[in-house]
Coordinates of C-alpha atoms in Angstrom, one line a residue:
M1 CA 0.1 -0.3 -0.1
R2 CA 3.1 2.1 0.5
I3 CA 3.7 1.7 -3.2
I4 CA 0.0 2.6 -4.1
V5 CA -0.8 5.7 -2.7
P6 CA 2.1 7.9 -4.1
L7 CA 1.2 6.4 -7.6
Q8 CA -2.5 7.4 -7.0
G9 CA -1.3 10.6 -6.1
L10 CA 0.5 10.7 -9.2
L11 CA -2.1 9.6 -11.0
Q12 CA -4.9 11.6 -10.3
G13 CA -8.3 11.9 -11.9
R14 CA -10.2 8.8 -12.5
S15 CA -7.5 6.4 -13.9
G16 CA -6.1 7.5 -10.4
L17 CA -9.1 6.0 -8.2
A18 CA -9.2 3.0 -10.3
L19 CA -5.2 2.4 -10.0
G20 CA -6.4 2.6 -6.1
V21 CA -8.7 -0.2 -6.1
I22 CA -7.7 -2.4 -8.6
I23 CA -4.0 -2.8 -7.6
P24 CA -4.7 -3.6 -4.1
L25 CA -7.2 -6.5 -5.2
L26 CA -4.7 -7.5 -7.5
S27 CA -1.6 -7.6 -5.4
F28 CA -4.2 -9.5 -2.5
Y29 CA -4.8 -12.2 -5.0
F30 CA -1.2 -13.0 -5.5
I31 CA 0.0 -12.5 -2.1
Q32 CA -2.4 -14.8 -0.6
L33 CA -4.4 -17.0 -2.6
R34 CA -1.4 -17.7 -5.5
P35 CA 0.5 -19.6 -2.9
K36 CA -2.2 -22.0 -1.7
R37 CA -3.4 -23.2 -5.1
S38 CA 0.7 -24.0 -5.8
Q39 CA 0.7 -25.6 -2.6
Q40 CA -2.2 -27.8 -3.6
Q41 CA -1.1 -28.6 -7.4
H42 CA 2.0 -29.8 -5.2
R43 CA 0.1 -31.9 -3.7
L44 CA -1.5 -33.6 -6.1
N45 CA 1.4 -33.8 -8.5
T46 CA 3.4 -36.0 -5.8
T47 CA 0.7 -38.2 -4.8
P48 CA 1.3 -42.2 -6.0
A49 CA -0.6 -43.2 -9.3
A50 CA -2.8 -46.3 -7.0
E51 CA -3.7 -44.1 -4.2
E52 CA -5.2 -41.8 -6.5
L53 CA -8.9 -40.9 -5.1
P54 CA -11.8 -42.6 -6.8
P55 CA -14.2 -40.5 -8.9
P56 CA -17.2 -38.7 -6.5
A57 CA -19.3 -41.9 -5.2
A58 CA -22.8 -41.8 -3.3
P59 CA -23.4 -41.4 0.5
A60 CA -21.8 -44.5 1.8
V61 CA -24.8 -46.9 3.5
T62 CA -24.7 -49.7 5.7
L63 CA -26.2 -52.7 4.1
K64 CA -27.3 -56.1 5.9
K65 CA -25.5 -59.1 4.3
E66 CA -27.2 -61.5 2.4
P67 CA -25.6 -64.4 1.0
L68 CA -27.4 -65.1 -2.0
L69 CA -26.9 -61.9 -3.1
H70 CA -22.9 -62.0 -3.8
D71 CA -20.9 -64.7 -5.8
H72 CA -18.2 -64.7 -3.0
H73 CA -18.5 -68.4 -2.8
L74 CA -16.9 -68.6 -6.2
L75 CA -14.5 -66.8 -5.6
S76 CA -10.2 -68.8 -4.8
P77 CA -9.3 -68.6 -1.5
Q78 CA -6.7 -66.0 -3.1
H79 CA -9.6 -63.6 -4.8
S80 CA -11.4 -64.0 -1.7
E81 CA -8.7 -62.6 0.6
E82 CA -8.0 -59.7 -2.1
A83 CA -12.1 -59.4 -2.3
S84 CA -11.6 -59.5 1.6
S85 CA -8.9 -57.0 1.6
S86 CA -10.0 -54.1 -0.7
S87 CA -13.3 -54.2 1.0
T88 CA -12.2 -52.4 3.6
T89 CA -11.0 -49.6 2.1
T90 CA -13.4 -49.1 -1.1
I91 CA -17.0 -49.4 -0.1
V92 CA -19.4 -49.6 -3.4
Q93 CA -22.5 -48.8 -2.9
E94 CA -25.3 -52.2 -4.1
A95 CA -28.0 -51.1 -6.4
T96 CA -31.1 -51.1 -3.8
I97 CA -34.3 -53.6 -4.8
S98 CA -37.8 -53.2 -3.1
E99 CA -38.4 -55.1 -0.3
R100 CA -40.6 -58.0 -1.8
A101 CA -37.9 -58.5 -3.9
L102 CA -35.5 -59.4 -0.3
W103 CA -38.2 -61.5 0.3
I104 CA -38.4 -63.4 -2.4
L105 CA -34.8 -64.2 -2.0
R106 CA -34.8 -65.0 1.4
S107 CA -37.8 -67.3 0.9
C108 CA -35.8 -69.5 -1.3
S109 CA -32.5 -69.3 0.9
S110 CA -33.0 -72.4 2.1
E111 CA -34.3 -74.4 -0.8
W112 CA -31.7 -77.4 -1.6
T113 CA -32.2 -77.9 -6.0
A114 CA -29.2 -80.9 -6.9
V115 CA -27.3 -78.9 -10.1
P116 CA -27.7 -80.8 -12.9
E117 CA -24.1 -80.4 -13.9
N118 CA -23.9 -84.2 -12.7
A119 CA -26.9 -85.7 -14.6
Y120 CA -26.4 -89.0 -15.7
D121 CA -25.9 -90.0 -19.1
E122 CA -25.5 -93.9 -20.1
M123 CA -22.6 -92.9 -22.7
H124 CA -21.1 -89.6 -21.4
N125 CA -22.0 -89.3 -17.7
P126 CA -23.3 -93.6 -16.4
T127 CA -22.5 -92.2 -13.1
G128 CA -24.1 -88.9 -12.3
C129 CA -27.3 -88.5 -11.0
I130 CA -31.0 -89.8 -12.2
Q131 CA -33.4 -87.1 -11.7
L132 CA -36.2 -88.3 -10.3
A133 CA -37.8 -85.5 -8.0
V134 CA -40.0 -83.5 -11.1
P135 CA -42.6 -84.5 -11.8
I136 CA -42.8 -84.6 -15.5
N137 CA -44.3 -87.0 -18.2
K138 CA -42.3 -88.4 -21.1
L139 CA -44.6 -91.5 -21.3
S140 CA -46.6 -90.6 -24.4
L141 CA -44.6 -88.1 -26.0
D142 CA -44.1 -90.2 -29.2
L143 CA -48.0 -90.2 -29.4
I144 CA -48.2 -86.6 -29.3
Q145 CA -44.7 -86.5 -32.0
D146 CA -46.2 -88.2 -34.9
W147 CA -49.3 -86.2 -34.7
L148 CA -47.3 -83.0 -34.8
C149 CA -45.4 -84.6 -37.7
N150 CA -48.0 -86.0 -40.3
H151 CA -50.4 -82.4 -39.7
L152 CA -47.4 -79.8 -39.7
S153 CA -46.4 -82.0 -42.9
N154 CA -49.6 -81.7 -44.3
T155 CA -49.6 -78.5 -47.0
P156 CA -53.3 -78.0 -47.3
G157 CA -54.1 -77.8 -43.9
H158 CA -51.0 -75.8 -42.9
E159 CA -52.5 -72.6 -42.8
T160 CA -54.7 -74.1 -39.3
F161 CA -51.1 -73.5 -37.7
L162 CA -49.9 -70.5 -39.2
N163 CA -53.1 -67.9 -39.8
L164 CA -50.7 -65.1 -39.2
E165 CA -54.1 -62.4 -40.0
E166 CA -54.8 -64.5 -36.3
V167 CA -50.8 -65.2 -34.4
A168 CA -49.4 -62.2 -35.9
D169 CA -51.7 -59.8 -34.1
Y170 CA -51.7 -58.5 -30.6
E171 CA -53.1 -61.7 -28.2
F172 CA -56.5 -61.9 -27.5
L173 CA -56.7 -61.3 -24.3
G174 CA -57.4 -64.6 -22.8
G175 CA -57.2 -66.7 -25.0
L176 CA -58.4 -67.0 -28.7
Q177 CA -61.6 -68.0 -29.0
R178 CA -61.5 -71.0 -31.2
V179 CA -58.8 -72.4 -29.2
R180 CA -61.0 -71.4 -25.3
T181 CA -64.0 -73.5 -27.5
V182 CA -62.1 -76.8 -28.4
L183 CA -60.1 -76.9 -24.6
A184 CA -63.2 -76.6 -23.3
N185 CA -64.4 -79.1 -25.1
F186 CA -61.2 -81.3 -24.6
M187 CA -61.7 -80.2 -20.8
G188 CA -65.0 -82.1 -21.3
I189 CA -63.3 -85.2 -21.9
V190 CA -60.2 -85.6 -19.8
I191 CA -62.2 -83.9 -16.6
G192 CA -65.5 -84.3 -17.4
G193 CA -65.4 -88.1 -17.8
G194 CA -66.9 -87.9 -21.8
K195 CA -70.3 -86.5 -21.5
R196 CA -70.6 -86.0 -18.4
V197 CA -69.6 -82.5 -17.7
M198 CA -69.8 -79.6 -20.3
F199 CA -67.1 -76.6 -20.0
D200 CA -68.4 -73.4 -21.2
P201 CA -65.8 -71.5 -23.2
A202 CA -66.7 -68.6 -21.8
N203 CA -65.7 -69.4 -18.6
V204 CA -62.0 -70.3 -19.9
I205 CA -59.0 -68.2 -19.6
I206 CA -55.9 -69.4 -20.8
T207 CA -53.1 -68.2 -19.7
A208 CA -49.1 -68.9 -20.0
G209 CA -48.6 -72.2 -17.6
L210 CA -50.4 -73.0 -14.5
S211 CA -47.8 -71.0 -12.3
A212 CA -49.7 -67.7 -14.0
A213 CA -53.5 -69.4 -13.4
I214 CA -52.9 -70.4 -10.1
E215 CA -51.6 -66.9 -9.3
M216 CA -53.8 -65.0 -11.2
L217 CA -57.0 -66.7 -9.4
V218 CA -55.2 -66.1 -5.9
F219 CA -55.0 -62.0 -6.4
C220 CA -59.2 -62.0 -7.8
L221 CA -59.7 -63.8 -4.3
A222 CA -57.2 -62.5 -1.7
Q223 CA -56.0 -59.2 -0.4
P224 CA -52.3 -59.5 1.1
G225 CA -52.2 -60.8 4.1
D226 CA -55.6 -62.8 3.7
A227 CA -55.0 -67.0 3.8
I228 CA -56.1 -69.8 1.8
L229 CA -56.2 -73.5 3.1
I230 CA -54.2 -76.2 2.1
P231 CA -53.9 -79.5 2.9
T232 CA -50.8 -81.6 3.6
P233 CA -48.2 -82.1 1.9
Y234 CA -48.9 -80.0 -1.3
D235 CA -46.8 -79.5 -4.1
S236 CA -44.4 -76.6 -3.2
R237 CA -45.1 -74.8 -6.1
F238 CA -48.0 -73.1 -4.2
D239 CA -45.1 -71.4 -1.4
K240 CA -44.2 -69.3 -4.7
D241 CA -47.7 -69.4 -7.0
I242 CA -49.6 -68.1 -4.5
K243 CA -46.8 -66.0 -2.0
W244 CA -44.7 -64.3 -3.7
R245 CA -46.6 -61.7 -5.4
T246 CA -50.0 -61.8 -3.8
Q247 CA -49.0 -61.7 -0.4
V248 CA -51.6 -64.4 0.3
E249 CA -50.6 -67.0 3.3
I250 CA -50.9 -70.3 3.3
I251 CA -52.3 -72.4 6.4
P252 CA -50.8 -75.6 5.9
V253 CA -53.7 -78.2 6.7
P254 CA -52.2 -81.3 7.9
C255 CA -52.9 -84.8 6.9
Y256 CA -50.8 -87.8 8.1
A257 CA -49.7 -91.6 7.1
H258 CA -52.1 -93.1 8.8
D259 CA -54.9 -92.1 7.1
N260 CA -52.8 -92.0 3.9
F261 CA -52.8 -88.4 4.0
S262 CA -56.3 -88.2 3.2
V263 CA -58.1 -84.5 4.0
T264 CA -61.5 -84.6 5.7
R265 CA -63.9 -82.0 6.4
G266 CA -62.5 -82.2 10.4
N267 CA -58.9 -81.6 8.9
L268 CA -60.3 -78.2 7.0
E269 CA -62.6 -77.1 10.0
T270 CA -59.2 -77.5 12.8
A271 CA -57.3 -75.5 10.8
Y272 CA -60.1 -73.0 9.5
H273 CA -61.0 -71.9 13.6
S274 CA -57.7 -71.8 14.4
A275 CA -56.9 -69.5 11.8
L276 CA -59.9 -67.3 13.0
Q277 CA -58.7 -67.5 16.2
R278 CA -55.3 -65.8 15.1
G279 CA -57.2 -63.0 13.4
M280 CA -56.5 -64.3 10.1
T281 CA -59.2 -64.3 7.3
V282 CA -59.7 -67.7 5.1
R283 CA -60.7 -66.7 1.5
A284 CA -60.8 -70.2 0.0
V285 CA -59.7 -73.8 0.2
L286 CA -57.2 -75.3 -2.5
L287 CA -57.1 -79.2 -3.2
S288 CA -55.3 -81.2 -5.6
T289 CA -56.6 -84.3 -7.4
P290 CA -55.0 -86.1 -7.7
S291 CA -53.3 -84.7 -5.1
Y292 CA -49.2 -83.8 -5.6
P293 CA -46.9 -85.8 -3.7
V294 CA -48.9 -88.9 -2.7
G295 CA -51.6 -89.2 -5.6
N296 CA -55.1 -89.4 -4.0
V297 CA -58.1 -89.0 -5.7
L298 CA -61.0 -87.7 -4.2
D299 CA -63.9 -89.5 -4.3
R300 CA -67.2 -88.2 -4.9
A301 CA -68.4 -88.0 -1.0
T302 CA -65.0 -86.4 -0.4
L303 CA -65.8 -83.4 -3.0
Q304 CA -69.5 -83.0 -1.6
S305 CA -68.2 -82.7 2.1
I306 CA -65.8 -80.4 1.6
L307 CA -67.7 -77.8 -1.1
S308 CA -70.1 -78.3 1.6
F309 CA -67.9 -76.8 4.1
T310 CA -66.5 -74.1 1.9
H311 CA -70.5 -73.1 0.9
E312 CA -71.0 -73.1 4.5
N313 CA -68.2 -70.6 5.5
S314 CA -69.0 -68.4 2.6
I315 CA -65.4 -68.8 0.9
H316 CA -64.2 -70.4 -2.5
L317 CA -62.9 -73.9 -3.0
I318 CA -59.8 -73.9 -5.7
S319 CA -60.0 -77.4 -7.4
D320 CA -56.3 -78.0 -8.7
E321 CA -57.0 -80.9 -11.3
V322 CA -53.6 -81.0 -13.6
Y323 CA -53.4 -84.7 -13.1
A324 CA -56.7 -85.4 -14.5
G325 CA -56.1 -87.1 -17.0
C326 CA -53.3 -89.3 -15.4
V327 CA -55.2 -91.8 -13.4
F328 CA -54.3 -95.1 -12.6
E329 CA -56.4 -97.7 -15.2
D330 CA -58.3 -98.9 -11.7
S331 CA -59.7 -95.6 -10.8
D332 CA -62.5 -93.5 -11.6
F333 CA -61.4 -89.5 -11.6
V334 CA -64.4 -87.3 -10.2
S335 CA -64.2 -83.3 -11.0
V336 CA -65.4 -80.9 -8.9
A337 CA -67.6 -79.6 -12.1
E338 CA -69.3 -82.9 -11.8
I339 CA -70.6 -82.1 -8.0
L340 CA -71.8 -79.1 -8.8
E341 CA -73.9 -80.7 -11.3
S342 CA -76.4 -82.0 -8.6
S343 CA -75.4 -79.2 -5.8
E344 CA -77.2 -76.8 -4.7
C345 CA -73.4 -74.2 -3.9
D346 CA -72.5 -71.3 -4.8
R347 CA -70.8 -71.3 -8.1
S348 CA -69.5 -68.0 -8.2
R349 CA -67.5 -69.4 -4.9
V350 CA -65.8 -72.4 -7.4
H351 CA -63.0 -72.5 -9.5
I352 CA -61.0 -75.2 -11.3
I353 CA -57.1 -75.2 -12.6
Y354 CA -55.9 -77.1 -15.1
G355 CA -53.2 -77.1 -17.6
L356 CA -52.1 -79.4 -20.4
S357 CA -48.5 -79.7 -18.4
K358 CA -48.6 -83.4 -16.9
D359 CA -52.0 -84.9 -19.2
L360 CA -50.0 -84.3 -22.4
G361 CA -46.5 -83.8 -21.7
V362 CA -46.1 -80.3 -23.0
V363 CA -44.6 -78.0 -20.3
G364 CA -42.9 -76.3 -22.7
F365 CA -45.7 -75.4 -24.4
Q366 CA -46.6 -73.3 -20.9
V367 CA -50.7 -73.6 -21.4
G368 CA -52.6 -73.1 -18.4
V369 CA -56.5 -73.0 -17.4
L370 CA -58.3 -70.8 -15.1
Y371 CA -62.0 -72.2 -15.3
S372 CA -64.3 -70.4 -12.8
W373 CA -67.8 -69.5 -12.7
N374 CA -67.3 -66.2 -11.2
M375 CA -67.9 -64.2 -14.3
Q376 CA -66.8 -61.4 -12.3
V377 CA -63.3 -63.3 -11.6
I378 CA -63.1 -64.4 -15.4
A379 CA -63.5 -60.8 -16.6
A380 CA -60.8 -59.7 -13.9
A381 CA -58.6 -62.5 -15.5
S382 CA -58.8 -61.4 -18.8
K383 CA -57.2 -58.2 -18.5
L384 CA -54.5 -60.0 -16.4
T385 CA -53.4 -62.0 -19.2
R386 CA -51.5 -59.3 -20.7
F387 CA -49.0 -60.3 -17.8
C388 CA -49.2 -63.9 -18.9
G389 CA -50.7 -64.9 -22.1
T390 CA -50.0 -67.7 -23.9
S391 CA -48.7 -66.9 -27.7
S392 CA -50.9 -66.9 -30.6
H393 CA -48.5 -69.1 -32.0
T394 CA -48.7 -71.9 -29.5
Q395 CA -52.5 -71.8 -29.8
G396 CA -52.7 -71.8 -33.3
I397 CA -50.8 -75.3 -32.8
L398 CA -52.5 -76.7 -30.2
A399 CA -56.3 -75.9 -31.6
P400 CA -56.2 -78.9 -34.2
L401 CA -54.6 -80.8 -31.9
L402 CA -57.2 -80.5 -29.1
A403 CA -60.1 -80.4 -31.6
D404 CA -59.2 -84.2 -32.9
E405 CA -61.5 -86.3 -30.5
S406 CA -60.5 -89.2 -32.1
F407 CA -56.6 -89.2 -31.1
I408 CA -57.6 -87.1 -27.3
K409 CA -59.5 -89.9 -26.9
T410 CA -56.5 -92.7 -28.6
F411 CA -54.0 -91.0 -26.5
L412 CA -55.9 -90.8 -23.1
T413 CA -56.3 -94.7 -23.5
K414 CA -52.7 -95.1 -24.1
N415 CA -50.9 -92.7 -21.8
H416 CA -53.5 -94.0 -18.9
C417 CA -52.0 -97.5 -20.1
R418 CA -48.1 -96.5 -19.6
I419 CA -48.1 -94.6 -16.4
T420 CA -50.2 -97.3 -14.8
Q421 CA -47.6 -100.0 -16.2
R422 CA -44.5 -97.9 -14.6
H423 CA -46.4 -96.8 -11.5
R424 CA -46.9 -101.2 -10.6
K425 CA -43.3 -101.6 -12.2
V426 CA -42.0 -99.3 -9.2
V427 CA -43.6 -100.0 -6.4
T428 CA -43.1 -103.8 -7.6
A429 CA -39.5 -103.5 -7.2
L430 CA -40.3 -100.9 -4.1
D431 CA -42.2 -103.5 -2.3
A432 CA -39.6 -106.6 -2.8
V433 CA -36.9 -105.1 -0.5
G434 CA -39.1 -103.5 1.6
I435 CA -39.1 -99.8 0.8
K436 CA -42.7 -98.8 2.4
F437 CA -44.9 -96.0 -0.4
A438 CA -48.4 -94.5 0.0
K439 CA -50.8 -96.0 -1.6
S440 CA -51.7 -93.8 -4.5
S441 CA -54.8 -93.6 -7.8
G442 CA -52.7 -91.7 -10.1
G443 CA -50.0 -89.3 -10.6
L444 CA -46.4 -89.3 -12.4
F445 CA -45.0 -89.7 -9.3
C446 CA -44.4 -92.5 -6.2
W447 CA -45.0 -91.2 -1.8
I448 CA -41.8 -93.5 -0.7
F449 CA -40.9 -93.7 3.1
L450 CA -37.6 -93.7 4.5
G451 CA -37.9 -92.7 7.6
H452 CA -35.5 -95.6 8.7
C453 CA -32.8 -93.8 7.5
L454 CA -33.1 -90.9 9.3
R455 CA -31.1 -90.3 12.7
S456 CA -33.7 -88.1 14.0
S457 CA -36.8 -87.2 13.4
S458 CA -36.3 -83.8 11.8
Q459 CA -36.5 -81.6 8.8
E460 CA -32.8 -80.8 9.1
E461 CA -32.5 -84.9 9.0
E462 CA -34.3 -85.3 6.3
T463 CA -32.1 -82.6 4.1
R464 CA -29.3 -84.3 4.9
L465 CA -30.5 -87.8 3.8
C466 CA -32.1 -86.1 0.9
R467 CA -28.4 -84.3 -0.7
Y468 CA -26.7 -88.1 0.3
V469 CA -28.9 -90.1 -1.9
S470 CA -28.9 -87.3 -4.5
E471 CA -24.6 -86.7 -4.3
E472 CA -23.6 -90.2 -2.7
M473 CA -26.1 -92.6 -4.2
G474 CA -27.0 -90.9 -7.6
V475 CA -30.9 -90.2 -7.2
H476 CA -33.0 -87.4 -6.9
L477 CA -36.1 -87.3 -4.7
T478 CA -38.2 -84.8 -3.7
P479 CA -37.9 -84.2 0.5
G480 CA -41.2 -83.9 2.1
S481 CA -40.9 -82.0 5.2
S482 CA -38.7 -79.5 3.4
S483 CA -40.5 -79.1 -0.1
C484 CA -43.8 -80.2 0.1
S485 CA -44.7 -79.0 4.0
C486 CA -45.2 -82.9 5.1
P487 CA -45.8 -83.2 8.6
E488 CA -43.7 -86.1 8.8
P489 CA -40.3 -86.1 7.9
G490 CA -38.9 -89.2 5.9
W491 CA -41.3 -89.1 2.9
F492 CA -40.0 -88.6 -0.4
S493 CA -41.4 -88.2 -3.9
L494 CA -40.0 -90.3 -6.6
C495 CA -41.0 -89.2 -10.0
F496 CA -41.0 -92.0 -12.5
A497 CA -42.3 -90.8 -16.0
G498 CA -39.6 -88.2 -16.8
V499 CA -37.1 -91.3 -17.5
D500 CA -37.1 -94.4 -19.9
D501 CA -37.2 -97.5 -18.8
Q502 CA -33.3 -98.4 -18.6
T503 CA -32.9 -95.3 -16.5
L504 CA -35.4 -96.1 -13.9
N505 CA -34.1 -99.7 -13.1
I506 CA -30.7 -98.2 -12.3
A507 CA -32.6 -95.6 -10.0
L508 CA -34.2 -98.2 -8.3
Q509 CA -31.3 -100.6 -8.0
R510 CA -29.3 -97.5 -6.5
L511 CA -32.3 -97.3 -4.2
Q512 CA -31.8 -101.1 -2.9
K513 CA -29.2 -99.4 -0.6
L514 CA -31.6 -97.5 1.2
A515 CA -33.8 -100.6 2.1
P516 CA -34.8 -101.5 5.5
G517 CA -31.8 -103.2 7.4
V518 CA -28.5 -102.3 4.8
Q519 CA -26.1 -100.5 5.7
Y520 CA -25.8 -97.6 3.1

């Protein structure tokens, strides 16, 4: 300032005044700010490249450890140490997902399924694991294959399958009308026992598989937090189809071995009143006939009794009849639709779930059916098929197949025969070595008892045995307690319709090591 003030005196006027203001400011900048910027640049230039700071990140958050959300178990020990070391210096925020999505991941954490990497192959992996845990039907696929080959190669009728005016347009909600018509007629043959029951196409909704039909119906009948009664043991898919997205609860209705796991009205009443005492709202009862995994076919008296129970308590009855065409030759299937013909119960509370995955064996076609006498359910469900409709192309292929009544009747007769023969083969082999099994009247499976192999009667011990049988003996079964909510550990589902005769023979030979009295 001692220099600036004399300068201002020499340069009188506006120029002197301006210089008197500007020069002090410039001097302050060079004296005070410039050294600091030079020091910062010096520090940056001397910082090692390996220690460079990461780009700006979102604020760090504390996340709960979810083992299923990470792949650390796939890393080598060296990489695991590196990952652990780096995690102490670098925090990476994971993308958040919804609580309901996290709930689904957590609900699967206790599940165990055999990895198909060691799948049995006669030529390339003869010691591999034979898959007998999945209820699929390959026994009569050759009949479907022959029909499709003969008709798809028939040029004059080719437009029946690939009518682009129909299949290339947006899918018709609820299913193509002509397909709903032939499907209703097909259900009359398979489920209705010929001419005993007629199904109305207006009550048919076609979905992308059975799971979609179940979820859609539950969505229409219940609110989140409501409950559905299901007799045990039941198909593990219900836990996913019913609970995952609708957030509806399942109340297991315990059924036991001394009654061959048969459901009674008394079982339902006990579970129903127990749920009411806990403040729960019960919306429906879900039955399966033939039932998976036991294979029980409900008779007329039982169906009438349960229908009366649901009617008296103003709740819905859902009948899963997807195995209707898989009953054994000496069994008689009865649909709840037949009971309704002579009943005064409220039809608007009765619904049937069906599909083509078991009876025809075309799992990959993804064709499920919701049949309901409640037209509000039908109206709502048809709109929901925008999320889960079967492709028009698939419907176009199936329509003429289902419409061929002569072929369908021949197919069903042969399918009944083949399933019956397979079941007899399995139970004969099991009986020969003393392995117990439940009596069944239909299905693609046998409900066998291996409780004598358990070191204790617990779900954990059952899971251990299941792992051992799969990994050491090479046969994959479905554990009854952990997967099917069976109240008695030690029961397993053996599905016999998904492999050829030779493979099944090998599996049964391996299972002989689990016979009572044999040290495995």
